[in-house]
Short mmCIF file of C-alpha atoms (C1' of nucleotides) in Angstrom, two decimals:
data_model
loop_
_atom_site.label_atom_id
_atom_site.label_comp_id
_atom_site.label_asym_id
_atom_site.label_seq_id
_atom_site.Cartn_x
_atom_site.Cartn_y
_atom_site.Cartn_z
CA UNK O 28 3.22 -25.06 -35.67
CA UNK O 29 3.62 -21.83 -37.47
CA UNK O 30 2.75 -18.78 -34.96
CA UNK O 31 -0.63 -17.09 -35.96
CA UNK O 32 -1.27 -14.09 -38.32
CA UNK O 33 -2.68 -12.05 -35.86
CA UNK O 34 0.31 -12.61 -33.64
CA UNK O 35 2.66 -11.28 -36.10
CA UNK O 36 0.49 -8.34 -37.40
CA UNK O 37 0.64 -7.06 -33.57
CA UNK O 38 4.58 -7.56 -33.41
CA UNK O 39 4.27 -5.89 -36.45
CA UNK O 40 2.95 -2.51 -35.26
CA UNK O 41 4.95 -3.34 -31.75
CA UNK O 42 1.45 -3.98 -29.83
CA UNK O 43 1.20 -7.11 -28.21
CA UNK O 44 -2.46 -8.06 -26.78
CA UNK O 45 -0.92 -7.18 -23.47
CA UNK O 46 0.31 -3.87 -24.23
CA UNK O 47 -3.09 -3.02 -24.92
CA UNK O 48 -4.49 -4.36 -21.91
CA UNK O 49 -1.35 -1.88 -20.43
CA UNK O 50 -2.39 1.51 -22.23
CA UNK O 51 -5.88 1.02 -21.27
CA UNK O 52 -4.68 0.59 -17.38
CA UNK O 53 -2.27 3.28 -17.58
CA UNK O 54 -4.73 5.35 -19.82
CA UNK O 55 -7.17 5.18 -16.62
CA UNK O 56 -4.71 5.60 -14.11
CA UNK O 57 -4.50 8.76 -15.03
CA UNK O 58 -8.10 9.43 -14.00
CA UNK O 59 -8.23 7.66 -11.15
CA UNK O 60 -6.47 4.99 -8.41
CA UNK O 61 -6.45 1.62 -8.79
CA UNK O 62 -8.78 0.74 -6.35
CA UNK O 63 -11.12 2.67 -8.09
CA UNK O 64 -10.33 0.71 -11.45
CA UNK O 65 -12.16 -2.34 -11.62
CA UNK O 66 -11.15 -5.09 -14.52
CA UNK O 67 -14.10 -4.80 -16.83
CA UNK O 68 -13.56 -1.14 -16.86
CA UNK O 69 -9.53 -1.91 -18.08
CA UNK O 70 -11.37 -4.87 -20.68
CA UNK O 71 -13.57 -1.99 -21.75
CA UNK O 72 -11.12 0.43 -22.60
CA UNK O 73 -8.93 -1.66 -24.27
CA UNK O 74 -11.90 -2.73 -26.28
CA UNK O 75 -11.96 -6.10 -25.45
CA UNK O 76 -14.61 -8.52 -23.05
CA UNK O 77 -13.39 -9.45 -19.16
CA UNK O 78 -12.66 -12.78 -19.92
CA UNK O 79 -10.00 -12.25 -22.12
CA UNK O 80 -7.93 -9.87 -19.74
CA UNK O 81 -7.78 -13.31 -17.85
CA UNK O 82 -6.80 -14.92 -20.33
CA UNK O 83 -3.35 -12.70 -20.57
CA UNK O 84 -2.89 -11.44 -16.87
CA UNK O 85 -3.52 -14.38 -14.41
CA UNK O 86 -4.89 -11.14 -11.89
CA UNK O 87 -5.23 -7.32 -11.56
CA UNK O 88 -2.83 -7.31 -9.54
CA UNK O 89 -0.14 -8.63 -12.26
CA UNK O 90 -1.21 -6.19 -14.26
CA UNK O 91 -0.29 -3.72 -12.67
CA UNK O 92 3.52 -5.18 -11.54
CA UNK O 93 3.54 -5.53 -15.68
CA UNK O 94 2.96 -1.91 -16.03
CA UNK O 95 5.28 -1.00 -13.43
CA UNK O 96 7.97 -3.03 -15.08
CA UNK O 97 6.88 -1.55 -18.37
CA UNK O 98 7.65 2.07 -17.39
CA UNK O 99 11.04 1.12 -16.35
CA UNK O 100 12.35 -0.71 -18.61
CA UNK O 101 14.15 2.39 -20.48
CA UNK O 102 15.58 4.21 -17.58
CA UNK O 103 16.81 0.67 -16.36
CA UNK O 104 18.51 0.06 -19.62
CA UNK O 105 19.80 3.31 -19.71
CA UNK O 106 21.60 2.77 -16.42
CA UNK O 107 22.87 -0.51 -16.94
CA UNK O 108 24.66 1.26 -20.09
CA UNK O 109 25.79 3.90 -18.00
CA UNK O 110 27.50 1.50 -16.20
CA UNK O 111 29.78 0.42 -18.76
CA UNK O 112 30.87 4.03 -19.28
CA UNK O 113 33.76 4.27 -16.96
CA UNK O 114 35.04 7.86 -18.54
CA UNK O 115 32.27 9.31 -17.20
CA UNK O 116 32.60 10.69 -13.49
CA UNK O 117 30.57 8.29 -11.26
CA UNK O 118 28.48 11.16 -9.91
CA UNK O 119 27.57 12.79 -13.08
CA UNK O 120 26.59 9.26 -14.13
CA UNK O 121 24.83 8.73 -10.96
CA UNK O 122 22.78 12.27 -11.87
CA UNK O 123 21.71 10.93 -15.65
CA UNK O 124 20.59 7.90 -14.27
CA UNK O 125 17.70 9.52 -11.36
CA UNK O 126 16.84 11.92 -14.78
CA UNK O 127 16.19 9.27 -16.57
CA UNK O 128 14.10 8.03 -13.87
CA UNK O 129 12.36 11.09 -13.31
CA UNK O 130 11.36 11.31 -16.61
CA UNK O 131 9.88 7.73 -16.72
CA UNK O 132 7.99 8.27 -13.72
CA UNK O 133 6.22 12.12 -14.73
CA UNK O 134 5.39 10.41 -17.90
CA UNK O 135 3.78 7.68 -15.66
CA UNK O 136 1.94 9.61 -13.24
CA UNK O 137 1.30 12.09 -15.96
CA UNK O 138 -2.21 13.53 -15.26
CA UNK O 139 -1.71 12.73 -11.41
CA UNK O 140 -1.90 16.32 -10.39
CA UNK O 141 -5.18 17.21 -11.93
CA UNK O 142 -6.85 13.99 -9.78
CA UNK O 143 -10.21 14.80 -8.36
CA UNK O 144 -10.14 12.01 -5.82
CA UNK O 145 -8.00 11.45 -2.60
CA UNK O 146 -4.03 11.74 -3.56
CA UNK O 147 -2.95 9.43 -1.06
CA UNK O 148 -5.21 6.41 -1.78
CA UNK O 149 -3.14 5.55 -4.22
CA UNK O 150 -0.08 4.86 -2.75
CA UNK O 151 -0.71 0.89 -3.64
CA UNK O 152 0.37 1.09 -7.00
CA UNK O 153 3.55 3.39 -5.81
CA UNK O 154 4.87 1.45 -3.83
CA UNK O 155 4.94 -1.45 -6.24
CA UNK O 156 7.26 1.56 -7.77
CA UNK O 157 9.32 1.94 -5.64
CA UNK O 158 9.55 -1.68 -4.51
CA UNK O 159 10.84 -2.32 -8.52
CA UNK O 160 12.98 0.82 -8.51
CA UNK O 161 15.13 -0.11 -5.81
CA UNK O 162 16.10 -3.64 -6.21
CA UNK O 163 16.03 -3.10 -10.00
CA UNK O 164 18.73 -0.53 -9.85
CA UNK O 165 20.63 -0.86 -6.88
CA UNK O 166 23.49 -3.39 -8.27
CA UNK O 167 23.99 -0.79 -10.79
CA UNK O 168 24.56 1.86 -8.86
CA UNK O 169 26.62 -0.31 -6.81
CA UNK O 170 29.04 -1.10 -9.52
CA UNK O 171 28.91 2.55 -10.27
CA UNK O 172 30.10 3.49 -6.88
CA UNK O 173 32.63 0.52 -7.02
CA UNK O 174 34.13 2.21 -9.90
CA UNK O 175 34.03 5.43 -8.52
CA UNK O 176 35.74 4.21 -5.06
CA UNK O 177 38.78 2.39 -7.45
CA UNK O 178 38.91 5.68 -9.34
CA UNK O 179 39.81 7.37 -6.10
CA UNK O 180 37.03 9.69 -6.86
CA UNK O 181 34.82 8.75 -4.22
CA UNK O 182 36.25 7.95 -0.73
CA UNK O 183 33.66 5.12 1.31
CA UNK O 184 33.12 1.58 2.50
CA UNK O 185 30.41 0.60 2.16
CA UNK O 186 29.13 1.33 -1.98
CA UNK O 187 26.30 -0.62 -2.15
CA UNK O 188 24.99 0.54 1.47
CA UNK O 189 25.42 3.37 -0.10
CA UNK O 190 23.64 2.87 -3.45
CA UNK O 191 20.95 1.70 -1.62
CA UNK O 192 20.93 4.88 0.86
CA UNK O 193 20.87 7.37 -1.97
CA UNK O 194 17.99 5.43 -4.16
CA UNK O 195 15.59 5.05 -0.94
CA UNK O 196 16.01 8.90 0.43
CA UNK O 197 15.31 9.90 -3.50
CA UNK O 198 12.61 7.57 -4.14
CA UNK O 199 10.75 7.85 -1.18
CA UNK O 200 10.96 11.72 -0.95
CA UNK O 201 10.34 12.53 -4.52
CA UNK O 202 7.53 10.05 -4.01
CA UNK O 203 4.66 12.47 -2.33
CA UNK O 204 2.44 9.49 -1.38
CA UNK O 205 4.89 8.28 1.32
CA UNK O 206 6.18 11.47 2.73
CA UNK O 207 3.95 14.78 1.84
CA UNK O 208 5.84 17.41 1.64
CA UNK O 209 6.14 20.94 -0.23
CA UNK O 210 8.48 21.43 -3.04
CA UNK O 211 10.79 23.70 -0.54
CA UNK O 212 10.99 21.15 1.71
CA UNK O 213 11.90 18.39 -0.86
CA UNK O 214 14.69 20.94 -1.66
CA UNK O 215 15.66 21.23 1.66
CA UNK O 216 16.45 17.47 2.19
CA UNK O 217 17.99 17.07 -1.38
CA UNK O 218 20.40 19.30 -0.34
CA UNK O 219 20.79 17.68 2.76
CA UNK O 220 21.38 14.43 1.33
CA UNK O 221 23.68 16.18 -1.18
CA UNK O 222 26.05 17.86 1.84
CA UNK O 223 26.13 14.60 3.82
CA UNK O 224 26.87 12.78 0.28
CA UNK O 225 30.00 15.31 -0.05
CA UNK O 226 30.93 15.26 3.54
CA UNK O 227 30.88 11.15 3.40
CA UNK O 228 32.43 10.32 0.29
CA UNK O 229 35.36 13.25 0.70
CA UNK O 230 34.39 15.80 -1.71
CA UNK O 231 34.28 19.33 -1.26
CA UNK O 232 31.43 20.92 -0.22
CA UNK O 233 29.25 22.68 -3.31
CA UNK O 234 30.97 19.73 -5.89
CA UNK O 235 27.58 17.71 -6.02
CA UNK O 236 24.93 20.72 -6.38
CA UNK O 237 24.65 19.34 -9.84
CA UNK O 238 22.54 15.89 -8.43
CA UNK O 239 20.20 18.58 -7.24
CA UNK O 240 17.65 17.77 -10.38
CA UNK O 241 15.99 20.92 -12.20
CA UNK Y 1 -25.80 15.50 30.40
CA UNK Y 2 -23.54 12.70 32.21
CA UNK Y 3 -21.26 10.63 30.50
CA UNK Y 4 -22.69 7.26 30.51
CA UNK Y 5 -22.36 4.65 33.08
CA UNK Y 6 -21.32 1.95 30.27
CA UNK Y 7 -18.64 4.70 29.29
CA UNK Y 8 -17.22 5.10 32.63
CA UNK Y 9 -17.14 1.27 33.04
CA UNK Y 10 -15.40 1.27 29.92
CA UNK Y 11 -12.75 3.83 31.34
CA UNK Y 12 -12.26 1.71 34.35
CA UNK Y 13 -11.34 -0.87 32.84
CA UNK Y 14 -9.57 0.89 29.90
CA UNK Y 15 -11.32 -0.97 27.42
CA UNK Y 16 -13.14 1.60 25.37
CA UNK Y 17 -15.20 -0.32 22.05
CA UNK Y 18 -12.91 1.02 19.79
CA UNK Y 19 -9.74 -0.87 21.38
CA UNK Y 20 -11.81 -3.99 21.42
CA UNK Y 21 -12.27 -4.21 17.88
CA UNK Y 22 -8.69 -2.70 17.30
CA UNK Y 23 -7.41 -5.35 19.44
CA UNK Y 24 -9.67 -7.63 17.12
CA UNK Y 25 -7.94 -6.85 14.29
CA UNK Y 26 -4.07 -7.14 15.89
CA UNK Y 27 -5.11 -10.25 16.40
CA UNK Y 28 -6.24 -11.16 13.14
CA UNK Y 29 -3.44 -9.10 11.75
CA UNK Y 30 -0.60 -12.44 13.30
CA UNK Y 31 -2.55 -14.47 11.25
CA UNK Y 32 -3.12 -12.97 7.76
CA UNK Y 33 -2.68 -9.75 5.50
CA UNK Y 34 -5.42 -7.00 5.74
CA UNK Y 35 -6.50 -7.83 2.91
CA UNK Y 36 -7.59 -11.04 3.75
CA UNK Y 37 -9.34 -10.03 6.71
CA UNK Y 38 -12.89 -8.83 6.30
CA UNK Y 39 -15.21 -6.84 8.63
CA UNK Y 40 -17.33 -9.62 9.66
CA UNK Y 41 -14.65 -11.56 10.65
CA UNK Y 42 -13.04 -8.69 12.75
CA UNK Y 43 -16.57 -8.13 13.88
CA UNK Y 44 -16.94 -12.16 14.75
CA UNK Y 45 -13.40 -12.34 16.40
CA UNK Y 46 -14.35 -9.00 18.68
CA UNK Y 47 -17.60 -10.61 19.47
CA UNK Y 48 -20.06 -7.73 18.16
CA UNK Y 49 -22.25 -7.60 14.92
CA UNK Y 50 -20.96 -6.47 12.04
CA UNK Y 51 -23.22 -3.13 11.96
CA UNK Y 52 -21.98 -2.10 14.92
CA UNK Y 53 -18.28 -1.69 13.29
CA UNK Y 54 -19.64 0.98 11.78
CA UNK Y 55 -21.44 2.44 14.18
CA UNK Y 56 -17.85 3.40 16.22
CA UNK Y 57 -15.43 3.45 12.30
CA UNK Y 58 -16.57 4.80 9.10
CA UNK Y 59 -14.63 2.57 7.10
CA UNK Y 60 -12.33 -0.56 6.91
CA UNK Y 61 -9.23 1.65 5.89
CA UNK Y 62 -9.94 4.01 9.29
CA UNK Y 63 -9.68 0.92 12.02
CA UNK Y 64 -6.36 0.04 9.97
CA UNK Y 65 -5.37 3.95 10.58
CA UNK Y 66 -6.47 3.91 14.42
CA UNK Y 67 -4.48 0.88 15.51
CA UNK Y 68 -1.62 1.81 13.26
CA UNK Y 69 -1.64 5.44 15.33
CA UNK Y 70 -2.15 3.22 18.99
CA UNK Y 71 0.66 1.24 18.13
CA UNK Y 72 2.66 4.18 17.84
CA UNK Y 73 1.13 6.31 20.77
CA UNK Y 74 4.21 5.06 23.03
CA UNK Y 75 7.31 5.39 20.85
CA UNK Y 76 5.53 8.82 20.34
CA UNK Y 77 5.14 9.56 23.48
CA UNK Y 78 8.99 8.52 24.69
CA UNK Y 79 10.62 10.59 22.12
CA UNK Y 80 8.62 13.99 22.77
CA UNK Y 81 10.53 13.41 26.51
CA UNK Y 82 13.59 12.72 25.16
CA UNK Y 83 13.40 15.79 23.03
CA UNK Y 84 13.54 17.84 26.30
CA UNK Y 85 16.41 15.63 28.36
CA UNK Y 86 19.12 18.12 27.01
CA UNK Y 87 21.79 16.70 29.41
CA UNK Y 88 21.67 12.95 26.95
CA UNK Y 89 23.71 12.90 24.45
CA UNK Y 90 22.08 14.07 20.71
CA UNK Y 91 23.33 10.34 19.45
CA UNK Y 92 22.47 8.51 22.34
CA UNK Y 93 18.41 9.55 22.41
CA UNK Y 94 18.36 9.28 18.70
CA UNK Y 95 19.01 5.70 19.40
CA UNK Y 96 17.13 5.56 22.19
CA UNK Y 97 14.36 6.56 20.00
CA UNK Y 98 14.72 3.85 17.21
CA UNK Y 99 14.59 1.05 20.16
CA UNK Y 100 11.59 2.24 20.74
CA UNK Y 101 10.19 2.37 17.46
CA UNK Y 102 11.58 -0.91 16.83
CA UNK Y 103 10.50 -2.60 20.09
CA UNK Y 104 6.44 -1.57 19.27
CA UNK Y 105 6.95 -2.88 15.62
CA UNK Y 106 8.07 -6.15 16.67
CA UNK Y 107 5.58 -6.46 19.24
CA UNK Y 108 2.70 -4.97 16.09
CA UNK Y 109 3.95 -7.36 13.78
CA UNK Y 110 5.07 -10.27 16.25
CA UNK Y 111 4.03 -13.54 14.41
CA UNK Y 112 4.43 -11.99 11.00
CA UNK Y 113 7.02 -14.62 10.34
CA UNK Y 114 5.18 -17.56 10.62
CA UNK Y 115 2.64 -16.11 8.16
CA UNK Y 116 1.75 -18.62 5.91
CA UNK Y 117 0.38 -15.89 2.85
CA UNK Y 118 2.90 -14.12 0.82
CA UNK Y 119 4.23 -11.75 2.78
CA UNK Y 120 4.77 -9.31 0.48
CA UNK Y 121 0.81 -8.85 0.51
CA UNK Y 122 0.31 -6.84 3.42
CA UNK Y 123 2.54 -3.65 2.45
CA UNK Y 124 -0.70 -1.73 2.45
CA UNK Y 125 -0.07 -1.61 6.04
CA UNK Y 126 3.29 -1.63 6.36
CA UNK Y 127 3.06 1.43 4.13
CA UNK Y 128 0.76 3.55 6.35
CA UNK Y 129 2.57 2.49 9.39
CA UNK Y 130 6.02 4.10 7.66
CA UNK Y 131 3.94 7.20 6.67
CA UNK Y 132 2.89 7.87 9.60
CA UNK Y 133 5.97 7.22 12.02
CA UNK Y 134 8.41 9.66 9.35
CA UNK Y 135 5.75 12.43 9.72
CA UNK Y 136 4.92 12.32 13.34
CA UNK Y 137 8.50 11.64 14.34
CA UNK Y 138 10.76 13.91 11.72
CA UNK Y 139 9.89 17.02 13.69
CA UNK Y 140 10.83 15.22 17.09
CA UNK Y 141 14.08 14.49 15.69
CA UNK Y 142 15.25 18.07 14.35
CA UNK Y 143 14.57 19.31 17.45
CA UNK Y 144 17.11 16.86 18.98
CA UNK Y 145 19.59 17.20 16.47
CA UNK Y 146 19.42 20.81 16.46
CA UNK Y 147 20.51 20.47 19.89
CA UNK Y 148 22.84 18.75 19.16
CA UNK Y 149 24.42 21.04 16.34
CA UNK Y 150 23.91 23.80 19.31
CA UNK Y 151 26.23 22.06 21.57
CA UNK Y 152 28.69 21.53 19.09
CA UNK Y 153 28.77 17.40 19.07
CA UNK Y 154 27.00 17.88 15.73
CA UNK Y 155 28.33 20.12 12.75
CA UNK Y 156 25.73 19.79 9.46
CA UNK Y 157 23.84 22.29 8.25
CA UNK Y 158 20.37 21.18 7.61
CA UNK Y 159 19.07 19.49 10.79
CA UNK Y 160 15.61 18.51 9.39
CA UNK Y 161 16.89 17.09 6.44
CA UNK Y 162 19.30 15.08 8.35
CA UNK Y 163 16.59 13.60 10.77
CA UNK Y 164 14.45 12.55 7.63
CA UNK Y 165 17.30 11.02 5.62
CA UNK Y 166 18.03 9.07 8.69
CA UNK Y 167 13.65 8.20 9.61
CA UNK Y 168 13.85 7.00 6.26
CA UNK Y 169 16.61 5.12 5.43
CA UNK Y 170 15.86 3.35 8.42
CA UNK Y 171 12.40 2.92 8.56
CA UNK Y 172 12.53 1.46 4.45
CA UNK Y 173 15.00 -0.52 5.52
CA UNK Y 174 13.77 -1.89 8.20
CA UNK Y 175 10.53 -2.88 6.51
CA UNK Y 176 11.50 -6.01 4.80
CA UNK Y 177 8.34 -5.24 2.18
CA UNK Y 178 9.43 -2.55 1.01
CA UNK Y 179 12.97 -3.74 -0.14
CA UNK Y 180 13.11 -7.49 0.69
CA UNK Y 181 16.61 -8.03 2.18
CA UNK Y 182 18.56 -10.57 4.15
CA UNK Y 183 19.64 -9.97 7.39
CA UNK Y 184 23.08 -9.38 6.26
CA UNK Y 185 22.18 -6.88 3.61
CA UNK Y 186 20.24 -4.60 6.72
CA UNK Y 187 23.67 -4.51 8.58
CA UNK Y 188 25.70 -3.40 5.62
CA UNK Y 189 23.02 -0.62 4.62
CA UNK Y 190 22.75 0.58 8.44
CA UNK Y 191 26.85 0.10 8.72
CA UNK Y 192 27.06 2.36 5.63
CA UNK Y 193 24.44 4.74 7.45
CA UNK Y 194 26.10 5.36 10.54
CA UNK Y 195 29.76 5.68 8.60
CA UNK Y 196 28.01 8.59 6.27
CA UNK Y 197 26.63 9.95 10.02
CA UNK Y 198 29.95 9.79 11.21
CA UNK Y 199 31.75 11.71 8.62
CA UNK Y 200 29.00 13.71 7.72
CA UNK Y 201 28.69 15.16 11.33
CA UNK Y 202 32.70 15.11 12.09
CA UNK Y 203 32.71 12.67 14.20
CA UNK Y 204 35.15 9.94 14.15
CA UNK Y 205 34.69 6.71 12.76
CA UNK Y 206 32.92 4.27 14.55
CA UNK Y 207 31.79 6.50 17.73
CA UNK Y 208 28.57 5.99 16.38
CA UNK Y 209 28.50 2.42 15.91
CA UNK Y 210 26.14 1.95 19.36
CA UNK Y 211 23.61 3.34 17.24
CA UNK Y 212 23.48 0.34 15.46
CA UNK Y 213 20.74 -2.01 16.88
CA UNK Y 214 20.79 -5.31 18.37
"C1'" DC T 22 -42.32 1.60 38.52
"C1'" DC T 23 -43.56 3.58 34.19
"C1'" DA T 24 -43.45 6.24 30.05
"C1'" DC T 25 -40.35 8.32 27.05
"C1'" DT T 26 -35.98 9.56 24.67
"C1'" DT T 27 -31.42 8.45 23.31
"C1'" DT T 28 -27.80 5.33 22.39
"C1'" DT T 29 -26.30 1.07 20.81
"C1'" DT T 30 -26.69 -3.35 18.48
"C1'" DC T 31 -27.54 -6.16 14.82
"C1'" DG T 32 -27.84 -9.07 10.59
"C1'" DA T 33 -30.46 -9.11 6.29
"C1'" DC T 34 -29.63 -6.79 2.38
"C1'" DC T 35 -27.37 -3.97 -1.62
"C1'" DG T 36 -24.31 -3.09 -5.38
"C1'" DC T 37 -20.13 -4.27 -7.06
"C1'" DC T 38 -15.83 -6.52 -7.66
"C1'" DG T 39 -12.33 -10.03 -8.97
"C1'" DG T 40 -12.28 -14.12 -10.99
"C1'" DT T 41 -14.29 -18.62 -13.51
"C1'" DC T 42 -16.04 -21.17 -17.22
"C1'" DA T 43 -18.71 -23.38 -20.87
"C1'" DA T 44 -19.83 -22.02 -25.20
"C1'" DT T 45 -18.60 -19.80 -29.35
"C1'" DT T 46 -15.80 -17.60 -32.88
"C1'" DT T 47 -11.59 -17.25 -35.37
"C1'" DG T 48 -7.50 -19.08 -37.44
"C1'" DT T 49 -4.62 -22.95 -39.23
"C1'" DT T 50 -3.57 -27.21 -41.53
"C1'" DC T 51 -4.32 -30.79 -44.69
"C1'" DG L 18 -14.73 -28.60 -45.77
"C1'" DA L 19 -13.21 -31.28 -41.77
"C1'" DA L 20 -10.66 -31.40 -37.84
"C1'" DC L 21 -8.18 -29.21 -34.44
"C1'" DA L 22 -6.12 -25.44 -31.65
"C1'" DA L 23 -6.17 -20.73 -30.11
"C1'" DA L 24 -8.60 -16.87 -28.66
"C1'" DT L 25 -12.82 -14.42 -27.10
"C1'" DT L 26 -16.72 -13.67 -24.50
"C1'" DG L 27 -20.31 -12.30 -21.01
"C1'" DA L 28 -23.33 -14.62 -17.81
"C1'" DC L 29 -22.43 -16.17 -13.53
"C1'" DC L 30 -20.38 -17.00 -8.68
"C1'" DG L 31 -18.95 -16.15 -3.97
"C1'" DG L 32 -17.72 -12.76 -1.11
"C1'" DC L 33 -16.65 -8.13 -0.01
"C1'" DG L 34 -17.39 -3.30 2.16
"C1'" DG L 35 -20.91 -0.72 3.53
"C1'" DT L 36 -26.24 0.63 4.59
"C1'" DC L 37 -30.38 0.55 7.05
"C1'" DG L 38 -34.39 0.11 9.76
"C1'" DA L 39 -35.96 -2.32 13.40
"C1'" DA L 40 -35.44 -3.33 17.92
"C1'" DA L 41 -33.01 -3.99 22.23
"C1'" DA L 42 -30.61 -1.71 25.91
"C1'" DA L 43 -29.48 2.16 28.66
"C1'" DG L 44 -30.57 6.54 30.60
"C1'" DT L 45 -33.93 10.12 32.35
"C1'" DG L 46 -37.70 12.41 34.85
"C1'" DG L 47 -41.54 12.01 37.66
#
DNA sequence: CCACTTTTTCGACCGCCGGTCAATTTGTTC
DNA sequence: GAACAAATTGACCGGCGGTCGAAAAAGTGG
């Protein structure tokens, strides 16, 4: 059968009935935490009855993992090209690829800061974040690393432990639900990550400072 | 006026209300995810009526945060003593520590593998568990690796940031909801940990390897 | 022992949520 | 238009976390 109208008038203008269903969530999440979000109030903002979320998203909960996967999509991409680009130095790749990150993830949380209600609560939906982050990106940072180790650039044993180290340390301490911490002490362990990152992989002290991110 | 003779009974026995319905819950917790479990049933299973959860918890969410901080009163507890045995090796009461840790987490979650529910379900807990041991534990550690850079077996330059980067790494990984990873995997990342230790701290390669657990 | 106050216990009840479903509308094909 | 499939909907359901007032139990003073 020939797909429907309406289906190609949404590819059309790039908006899938899901996608809506996805700016309406991540148009309240900036209000408020998911707990606090109940479905009719996502059905009602994307201008549509209750029923028919269900009829897309087989729970909340998959919504949100769809949103999650959603806002990483680019930065993902943009690593796994970065990973192709051997003439870059493994470390300056390695920087590009947490901006890109960051930048996925402000634009996510965007209104976060301006939250009336409890910070913490909603460390649910971060987690999720996290959870995606990691496994998502750790074989390409691995390769990364791998390249960097054959390139005689980076001196270590173990690249994808240490893929794996770098991502969690990053993503759970730039991720104030987990860990709450002022920005000087963020700094602090950065930089501590960043000297024991030099000291481990055989570069001289100071070399990395540029991972340190804005 | 006199504490009460129920209360002192209580004491005796060390069985205030509040550990009966957190031991309630533990129990509960071997069978299914917290979410799963609902006040009357924790109220059932401790043998009291469901009003009079409330009467000693003001919520669902604050019994999960007192049993998660019992669990962890004794690991606590052992590490603020090992802070002050100076004569023990830095290394040596670091690991120390993370038996401990790692001996009340199996015995929290002990029939978590049998769990019939997906397991990655009950992160909510696993999540306030981590939050709680990093941040009641991180300034424990400093003080023992400060020590430690005192006596000159330890030569970094930012103590706290080292003792988070290592809480961390190893509590994430550790926590199989977080990042879901075979037994295998766990060895490689810790391997990779205690190699970055090793050269981060000058010390030589594999003198650390007893912290590696188990 | 009694009268009285304070503490504790309890389950019926409330509002709301996630999720279901039968009925209806909309779109497609011939 | 008839026949069929796809999409939409909101009333409805069971169960949840949490409240509340009544009443039982415990404590107090004489």
């Amino acid at each position: 059968m020939r797909r429907r109208l309406t289906e190609e008038v949404n590819d059309l203008q790039n908006q899938t009935k899901q996608d809506q269903i996805l700016d309406a969530l991540q148009t309240l999440l900036g209000d408020k935490n998911i707990q606090n979000i109940s479905v009719s109030e996502i059905a009602q903002t994307a201008g549509i009855g209750k029923g028919s979320i269900y009829y897309y998203f087989p729970s909340k909960d998959s919504i949100v993992d769809a949103l999650v996967e959603r806002n990483y999509e680019k930065p993902l991409e943009t690593a796994k090209n970065l990973a192709k680009q051997t003439s870059i130095s493994p470390f300056t790749r390695m920087a590009m690829i947490f901006q890109a990150c960051r930048n996925s993830s402000t634009e996510f949380r965007a209104q976060d800061e301006t939250k009336t209600s409890d910070a913490k609560e909603d460390a649910f939906i971060r987690q999720k974040y996290m959870k995606h982050l990691i496994s998502e990106m750790k074989p390409v940072l691995t390769e990364i690393i791998r390249q960097g180790i054959e390139q005689g650039e980076i001196h270590f044993d173990y690249p994808a432990a240490l893929a794996e180290i770098v991502l969690i340390v990053l993503t759970v301490k730039l991720d104030n639900s987990l860990v709450p911490s002022d920005p000087g002490e963020i700094e602090e362990t950065i930089l501590g990550l960043i000297s024991l990152l030099e000291k481990g992989t055989e570069n001289p002290a100071g070399s990395l400072n540029f991972l340190m991110m804005k």
